[in-house]
PDB file of C-alpha atoms and ligand atoms in Angstrom:
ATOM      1  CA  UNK U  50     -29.174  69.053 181.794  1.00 93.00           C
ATOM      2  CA  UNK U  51     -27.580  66.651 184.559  1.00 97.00           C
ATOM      3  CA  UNK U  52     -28.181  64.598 187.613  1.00 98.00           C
ATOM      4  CA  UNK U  53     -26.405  63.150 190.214  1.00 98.00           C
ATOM      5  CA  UNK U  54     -28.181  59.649 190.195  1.00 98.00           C
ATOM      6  CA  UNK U  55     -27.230  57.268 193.236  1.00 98.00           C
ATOM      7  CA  UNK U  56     -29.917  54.446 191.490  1.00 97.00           C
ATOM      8  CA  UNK U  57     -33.222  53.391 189.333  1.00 98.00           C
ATOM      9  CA  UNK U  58     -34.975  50.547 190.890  1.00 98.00           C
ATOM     10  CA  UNK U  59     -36.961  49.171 187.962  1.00 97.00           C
ATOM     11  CA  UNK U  60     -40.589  47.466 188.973  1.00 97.00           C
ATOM     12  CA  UNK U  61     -40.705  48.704 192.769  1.00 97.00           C
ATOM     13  CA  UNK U  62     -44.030  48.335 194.745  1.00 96.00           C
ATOM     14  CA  UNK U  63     -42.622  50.560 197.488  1.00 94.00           C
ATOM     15  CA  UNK U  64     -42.757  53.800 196.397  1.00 94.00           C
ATOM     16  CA  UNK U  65     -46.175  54.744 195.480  1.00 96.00           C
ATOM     17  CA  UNK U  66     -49.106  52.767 193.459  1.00 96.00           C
ATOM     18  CA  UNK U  67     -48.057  49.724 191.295  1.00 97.00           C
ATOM     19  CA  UNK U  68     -45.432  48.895 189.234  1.00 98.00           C
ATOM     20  CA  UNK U  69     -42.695  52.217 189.254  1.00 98.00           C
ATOM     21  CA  UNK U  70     -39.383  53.136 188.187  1.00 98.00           C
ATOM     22  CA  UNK U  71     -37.828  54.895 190.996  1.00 98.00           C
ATOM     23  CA  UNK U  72     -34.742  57.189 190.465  1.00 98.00           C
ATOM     24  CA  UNK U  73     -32.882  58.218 193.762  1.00 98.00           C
ATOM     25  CA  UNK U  74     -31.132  61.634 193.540  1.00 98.00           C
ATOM     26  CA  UNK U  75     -28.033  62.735 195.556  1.00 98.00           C
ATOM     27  CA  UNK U  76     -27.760  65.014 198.001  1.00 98.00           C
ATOM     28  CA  UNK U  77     -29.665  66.269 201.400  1.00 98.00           C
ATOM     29  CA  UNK U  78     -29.572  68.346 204.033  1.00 98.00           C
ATOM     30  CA  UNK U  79     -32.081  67.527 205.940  1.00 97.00           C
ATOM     31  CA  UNK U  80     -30.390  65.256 208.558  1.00 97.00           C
ATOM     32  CA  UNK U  81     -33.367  63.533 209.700  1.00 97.00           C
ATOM     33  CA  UNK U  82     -32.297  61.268 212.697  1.00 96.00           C
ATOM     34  CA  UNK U  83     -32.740  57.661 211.768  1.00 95.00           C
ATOM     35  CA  UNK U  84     -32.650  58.505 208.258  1.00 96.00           C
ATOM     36  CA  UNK U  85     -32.848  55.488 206.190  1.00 89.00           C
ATOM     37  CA  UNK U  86     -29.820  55.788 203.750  1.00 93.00           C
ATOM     38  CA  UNK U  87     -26.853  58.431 205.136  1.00 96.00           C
ATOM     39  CA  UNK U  88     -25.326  57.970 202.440  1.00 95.00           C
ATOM     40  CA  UNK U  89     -27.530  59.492 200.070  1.00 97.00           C
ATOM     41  CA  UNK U  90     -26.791  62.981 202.042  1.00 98.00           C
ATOM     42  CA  UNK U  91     -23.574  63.258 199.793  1.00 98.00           C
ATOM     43  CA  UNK U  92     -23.952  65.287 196.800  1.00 98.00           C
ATOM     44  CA  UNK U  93     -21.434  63.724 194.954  1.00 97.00           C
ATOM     45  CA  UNK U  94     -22.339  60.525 195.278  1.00 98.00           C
ATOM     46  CA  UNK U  95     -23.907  58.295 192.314  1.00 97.00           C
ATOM     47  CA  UNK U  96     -23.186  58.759 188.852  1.00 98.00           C
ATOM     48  CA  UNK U  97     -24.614  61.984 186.810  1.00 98.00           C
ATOM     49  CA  UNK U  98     -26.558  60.758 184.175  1.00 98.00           C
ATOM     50  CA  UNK U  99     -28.244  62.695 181.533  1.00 98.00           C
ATOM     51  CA  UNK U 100     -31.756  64.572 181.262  1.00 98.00           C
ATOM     52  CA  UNK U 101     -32.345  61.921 178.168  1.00 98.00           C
ATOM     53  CA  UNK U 102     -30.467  58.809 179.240  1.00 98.00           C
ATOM     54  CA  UNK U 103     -32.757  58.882 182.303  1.00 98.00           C
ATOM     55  CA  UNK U 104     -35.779  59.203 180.008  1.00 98.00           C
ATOM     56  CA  UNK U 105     -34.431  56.255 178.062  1.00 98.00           C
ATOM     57  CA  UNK U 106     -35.037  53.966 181.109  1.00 98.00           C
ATOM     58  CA  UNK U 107     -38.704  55.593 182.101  1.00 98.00           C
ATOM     59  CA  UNK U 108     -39.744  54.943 178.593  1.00 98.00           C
ATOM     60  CA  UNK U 109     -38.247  51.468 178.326  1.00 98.00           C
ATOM     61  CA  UNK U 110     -39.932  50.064 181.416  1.00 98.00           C
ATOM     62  CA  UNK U 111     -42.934  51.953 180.652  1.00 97.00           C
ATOM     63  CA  UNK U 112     -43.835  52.267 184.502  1.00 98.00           C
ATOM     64  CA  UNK U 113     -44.836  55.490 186.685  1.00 98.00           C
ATOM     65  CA  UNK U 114     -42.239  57.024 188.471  1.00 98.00           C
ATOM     66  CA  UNK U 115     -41.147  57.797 191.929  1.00 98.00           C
ATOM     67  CA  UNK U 116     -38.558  61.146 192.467  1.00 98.00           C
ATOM     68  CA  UNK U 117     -36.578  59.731 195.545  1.00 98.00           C
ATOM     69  CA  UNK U 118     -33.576  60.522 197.128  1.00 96.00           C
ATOM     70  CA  UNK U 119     -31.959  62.372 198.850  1.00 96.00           C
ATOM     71  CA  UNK U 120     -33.800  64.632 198.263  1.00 98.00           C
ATOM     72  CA  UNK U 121     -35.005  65.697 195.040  1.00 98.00           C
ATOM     73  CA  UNK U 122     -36.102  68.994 196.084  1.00 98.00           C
ATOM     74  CA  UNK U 123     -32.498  70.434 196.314  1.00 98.00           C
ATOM     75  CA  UNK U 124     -32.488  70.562 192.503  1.00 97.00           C
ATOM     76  CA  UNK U 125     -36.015  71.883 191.787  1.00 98.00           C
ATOM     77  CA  UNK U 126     -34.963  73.758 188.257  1.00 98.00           C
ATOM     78  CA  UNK U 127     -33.782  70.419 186.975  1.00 98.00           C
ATOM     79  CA  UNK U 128     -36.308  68.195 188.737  1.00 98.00           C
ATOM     80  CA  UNK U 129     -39.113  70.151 187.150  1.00 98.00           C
ATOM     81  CA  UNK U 130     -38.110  69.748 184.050  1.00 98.00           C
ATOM     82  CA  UNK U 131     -37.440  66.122 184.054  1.00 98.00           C
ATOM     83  CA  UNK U 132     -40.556  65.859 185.801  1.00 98.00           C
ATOM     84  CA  UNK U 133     -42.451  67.743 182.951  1.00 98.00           C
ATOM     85  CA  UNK U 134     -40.745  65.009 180.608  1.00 98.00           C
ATOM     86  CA  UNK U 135     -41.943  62.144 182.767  1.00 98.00           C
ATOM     87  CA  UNK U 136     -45.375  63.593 182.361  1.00 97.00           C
ATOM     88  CA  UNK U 137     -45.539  64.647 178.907  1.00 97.00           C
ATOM     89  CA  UNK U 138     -44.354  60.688 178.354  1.00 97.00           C
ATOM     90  CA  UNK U 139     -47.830  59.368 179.527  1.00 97.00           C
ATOM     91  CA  UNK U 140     -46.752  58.827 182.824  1.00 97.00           C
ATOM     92  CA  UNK U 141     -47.419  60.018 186.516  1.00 97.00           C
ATOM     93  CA  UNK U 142     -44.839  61.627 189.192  1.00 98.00           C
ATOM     94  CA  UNK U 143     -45.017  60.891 192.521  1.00 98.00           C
ATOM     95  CA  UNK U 144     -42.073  63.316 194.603  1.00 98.00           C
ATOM     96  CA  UNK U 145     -41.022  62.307 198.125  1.00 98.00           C
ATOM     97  CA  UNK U 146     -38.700  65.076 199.720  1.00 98.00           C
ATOM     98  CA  UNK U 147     -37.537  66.321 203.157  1.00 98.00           C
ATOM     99  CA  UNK U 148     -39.733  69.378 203.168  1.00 98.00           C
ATOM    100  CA  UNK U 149     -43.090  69.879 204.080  1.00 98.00           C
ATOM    101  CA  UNK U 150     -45.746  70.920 201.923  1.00 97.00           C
ATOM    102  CA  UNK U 151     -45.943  74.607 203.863  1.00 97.00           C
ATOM    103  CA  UNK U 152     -42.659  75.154 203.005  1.00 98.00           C
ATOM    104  CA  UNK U 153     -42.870  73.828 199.366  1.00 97.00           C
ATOM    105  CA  UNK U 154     -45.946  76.278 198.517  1.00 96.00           C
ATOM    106  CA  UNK U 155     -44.193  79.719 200.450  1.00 97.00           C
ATOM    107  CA  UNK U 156     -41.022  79.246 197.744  1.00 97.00           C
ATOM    108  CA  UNK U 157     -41.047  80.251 194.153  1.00 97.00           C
ATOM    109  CA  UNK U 158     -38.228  77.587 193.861  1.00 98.00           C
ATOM    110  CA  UNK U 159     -39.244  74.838 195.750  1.00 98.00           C
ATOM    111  CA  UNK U 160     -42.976  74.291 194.056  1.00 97.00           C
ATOM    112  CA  UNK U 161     -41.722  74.870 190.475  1.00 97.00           C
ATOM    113  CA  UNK U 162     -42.093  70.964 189.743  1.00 98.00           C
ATOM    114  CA  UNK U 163     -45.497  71.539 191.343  1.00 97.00           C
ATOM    115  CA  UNK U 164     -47.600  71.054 188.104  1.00 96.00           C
ATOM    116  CA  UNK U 165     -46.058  67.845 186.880  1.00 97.00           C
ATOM    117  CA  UNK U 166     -46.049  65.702 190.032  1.00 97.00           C
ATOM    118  CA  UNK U 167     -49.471  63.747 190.663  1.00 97.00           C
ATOM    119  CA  UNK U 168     -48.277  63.450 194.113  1.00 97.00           C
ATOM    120  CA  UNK U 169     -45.823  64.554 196.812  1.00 98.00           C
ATOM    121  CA  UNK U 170     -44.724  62.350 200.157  1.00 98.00           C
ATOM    122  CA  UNK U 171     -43.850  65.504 202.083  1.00 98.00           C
ATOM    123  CA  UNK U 172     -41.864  65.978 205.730  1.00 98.00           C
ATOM    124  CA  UNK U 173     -38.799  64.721 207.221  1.00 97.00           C
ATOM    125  CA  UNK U 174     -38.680  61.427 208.694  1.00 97.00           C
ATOM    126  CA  UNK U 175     -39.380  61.181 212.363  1.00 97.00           C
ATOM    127  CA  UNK U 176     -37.683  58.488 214.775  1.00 96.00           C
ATOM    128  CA  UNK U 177     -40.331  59.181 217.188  1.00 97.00           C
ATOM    129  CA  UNK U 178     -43.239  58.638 215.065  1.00 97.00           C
ATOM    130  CA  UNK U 179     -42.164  56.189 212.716  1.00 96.00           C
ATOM    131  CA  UNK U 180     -44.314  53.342 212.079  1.00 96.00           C
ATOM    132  CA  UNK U 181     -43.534  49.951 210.013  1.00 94.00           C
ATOM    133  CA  UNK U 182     -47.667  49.708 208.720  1.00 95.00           C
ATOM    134  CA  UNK U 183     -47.653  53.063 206.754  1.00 96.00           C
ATOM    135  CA  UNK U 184     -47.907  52.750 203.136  1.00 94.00           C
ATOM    136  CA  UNK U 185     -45.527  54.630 201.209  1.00 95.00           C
ATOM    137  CA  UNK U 186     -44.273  56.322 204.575  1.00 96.00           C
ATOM    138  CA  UNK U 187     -41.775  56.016 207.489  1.00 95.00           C
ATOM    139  CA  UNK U 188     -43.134  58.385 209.879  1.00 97.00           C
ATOM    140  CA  UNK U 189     -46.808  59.572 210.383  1.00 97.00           C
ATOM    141  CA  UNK U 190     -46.095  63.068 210.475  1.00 97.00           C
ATOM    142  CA  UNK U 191     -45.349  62.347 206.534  1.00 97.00           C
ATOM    143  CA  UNK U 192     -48.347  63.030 204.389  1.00 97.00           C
ATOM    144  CA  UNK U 193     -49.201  62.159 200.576  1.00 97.00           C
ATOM    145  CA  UNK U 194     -50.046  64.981 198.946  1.00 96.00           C
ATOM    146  CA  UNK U 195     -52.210  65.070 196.066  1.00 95.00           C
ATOM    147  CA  UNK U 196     -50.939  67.858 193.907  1.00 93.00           C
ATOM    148  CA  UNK U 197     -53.956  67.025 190.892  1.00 88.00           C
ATOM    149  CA  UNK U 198     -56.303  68.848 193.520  1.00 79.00           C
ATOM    150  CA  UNK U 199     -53.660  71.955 194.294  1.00 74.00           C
ATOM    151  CA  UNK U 200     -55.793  74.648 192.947  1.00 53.00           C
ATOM    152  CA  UNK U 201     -56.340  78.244 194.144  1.00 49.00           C
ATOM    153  CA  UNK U 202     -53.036  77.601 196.826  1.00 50.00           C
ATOM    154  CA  UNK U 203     -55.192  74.387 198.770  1.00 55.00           C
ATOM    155  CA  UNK U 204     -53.780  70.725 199.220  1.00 62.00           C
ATOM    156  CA  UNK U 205     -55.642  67.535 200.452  1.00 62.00           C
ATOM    157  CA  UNK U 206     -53.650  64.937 201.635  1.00 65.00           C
ATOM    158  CA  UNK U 207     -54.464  61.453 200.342  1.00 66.00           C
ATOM    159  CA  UNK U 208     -53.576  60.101 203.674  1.00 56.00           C
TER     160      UNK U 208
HETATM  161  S1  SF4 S 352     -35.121  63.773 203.985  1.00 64.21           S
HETATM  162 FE1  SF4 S 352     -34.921  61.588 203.592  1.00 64.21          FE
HETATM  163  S2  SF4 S 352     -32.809  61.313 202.803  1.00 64.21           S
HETATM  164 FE2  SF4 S 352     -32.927  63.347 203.755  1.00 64.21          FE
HETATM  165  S3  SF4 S 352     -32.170  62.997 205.866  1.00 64.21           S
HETATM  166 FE3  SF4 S 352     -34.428  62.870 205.903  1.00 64.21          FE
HETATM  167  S4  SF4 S 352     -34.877  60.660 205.652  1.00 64.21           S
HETATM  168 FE4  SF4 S 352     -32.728  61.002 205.013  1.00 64.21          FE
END
C-alpha cells in the first residue's frame, strides 16, 4: 500500500494535543477560499512513501499522530488502514479533512477510518469565519470531533 506524502513534521504542537508526528497527504478538492497551502490540492505532489516506511517514522518518534493534508479523506481505503496501524502501535489518530462530519457518517467510504481515529477536525475552512485564537482550527465553523464517543450513529464535538 502507497501514499502520496507532501511531509512529516516530527514534534508539532499544532495539530492536536502534545507532542505529534504529523503526515500531510496530497491531494484535495475542496477549494476552500483562503486555503492555507494550494499547493497541497495537487495529487501528485510529494513523494509516495510506503504503508511501512511511514510506520518506521511514527514508531521512531514515538509521538501521536495527526492525518493532515490535503485532505486525507480522498484516500479513505488506505487511510484506514494506516490509521488502524497507527493505533494498533499504542498510539492515537487525530484526522483533519475538508468534509464535515454529516457527510463523513452518510458514506460507507468516507467513515471507514472511523474506528481508529480518536478524533476528527471536520469542515472546510472558512475566510469569513476564520479566527487566529482557535486551537487546532482556522475557522469556527470547524469542529473537533471526538470519534471515542461515536456510538449508536451520535458525535459530540470536543469544541
Ligand atoms: S480542505 Fe484544507 S487543504 Fe483542502 S482546500 Fe480546504 S483548507 Fe485547503
Amino acid at each position: 500500500m502507497t501514499y502520496r506524502v507532501l511531509d512529516i513534521i516530527r514534534g508539532t504542537t499544532v495539530d492536536g494535543p502534545g507532542f505529534r508526528t504529523a503526515i500531510y497527504f496530497a491531494g484535495c478538492r475542496h477549494a476552500c477560499p483562503g486555503c492555507h497551502n494550494p499547493g497541497s490540492w495537487d495529487f501528485n505532489a510529494g513523494q509516495e512513501m510506503t504503508l511501512e516506511e511511514i510506520m518506521e517514522i511514527v514508531r521512531e518518534e514515538d509521538f501521536d499522530v495527526t492525518l493532515s493534508g490535503g485532505d486525507p479523506l480522498y484516500h479513505p481505503e488506505e487511510i484506514a488502514e494506516l490509521a488502524r496501524c497507527i493505533q494498533a502501535s499504542g498510539h492515537k489518530v487525530w484526522l483533519y479533512t475538508g468534509f464535515t462530519i454529516e457527510e463523513i457518517m452518510a458514506s460507507e467510504r468516507l467513515s471507514l477510518p472511523l474506528p481508529y481515529l480518536d478524533a476528527i477536525v471536520d469542515g472546510p475552512f472558512m475566510e469569513a469565519l476564520r479566527d487566529p485564537d482557535l486551537r487546532f482550527r482556522g475557522s469556527s465553523n470547524q469542529r473537533i470531533i471526538d470519534c471515542r464517543s461515536m456510538t449508536g450513529g451520535g458525535h459530540t464535538p470536543l469544541s
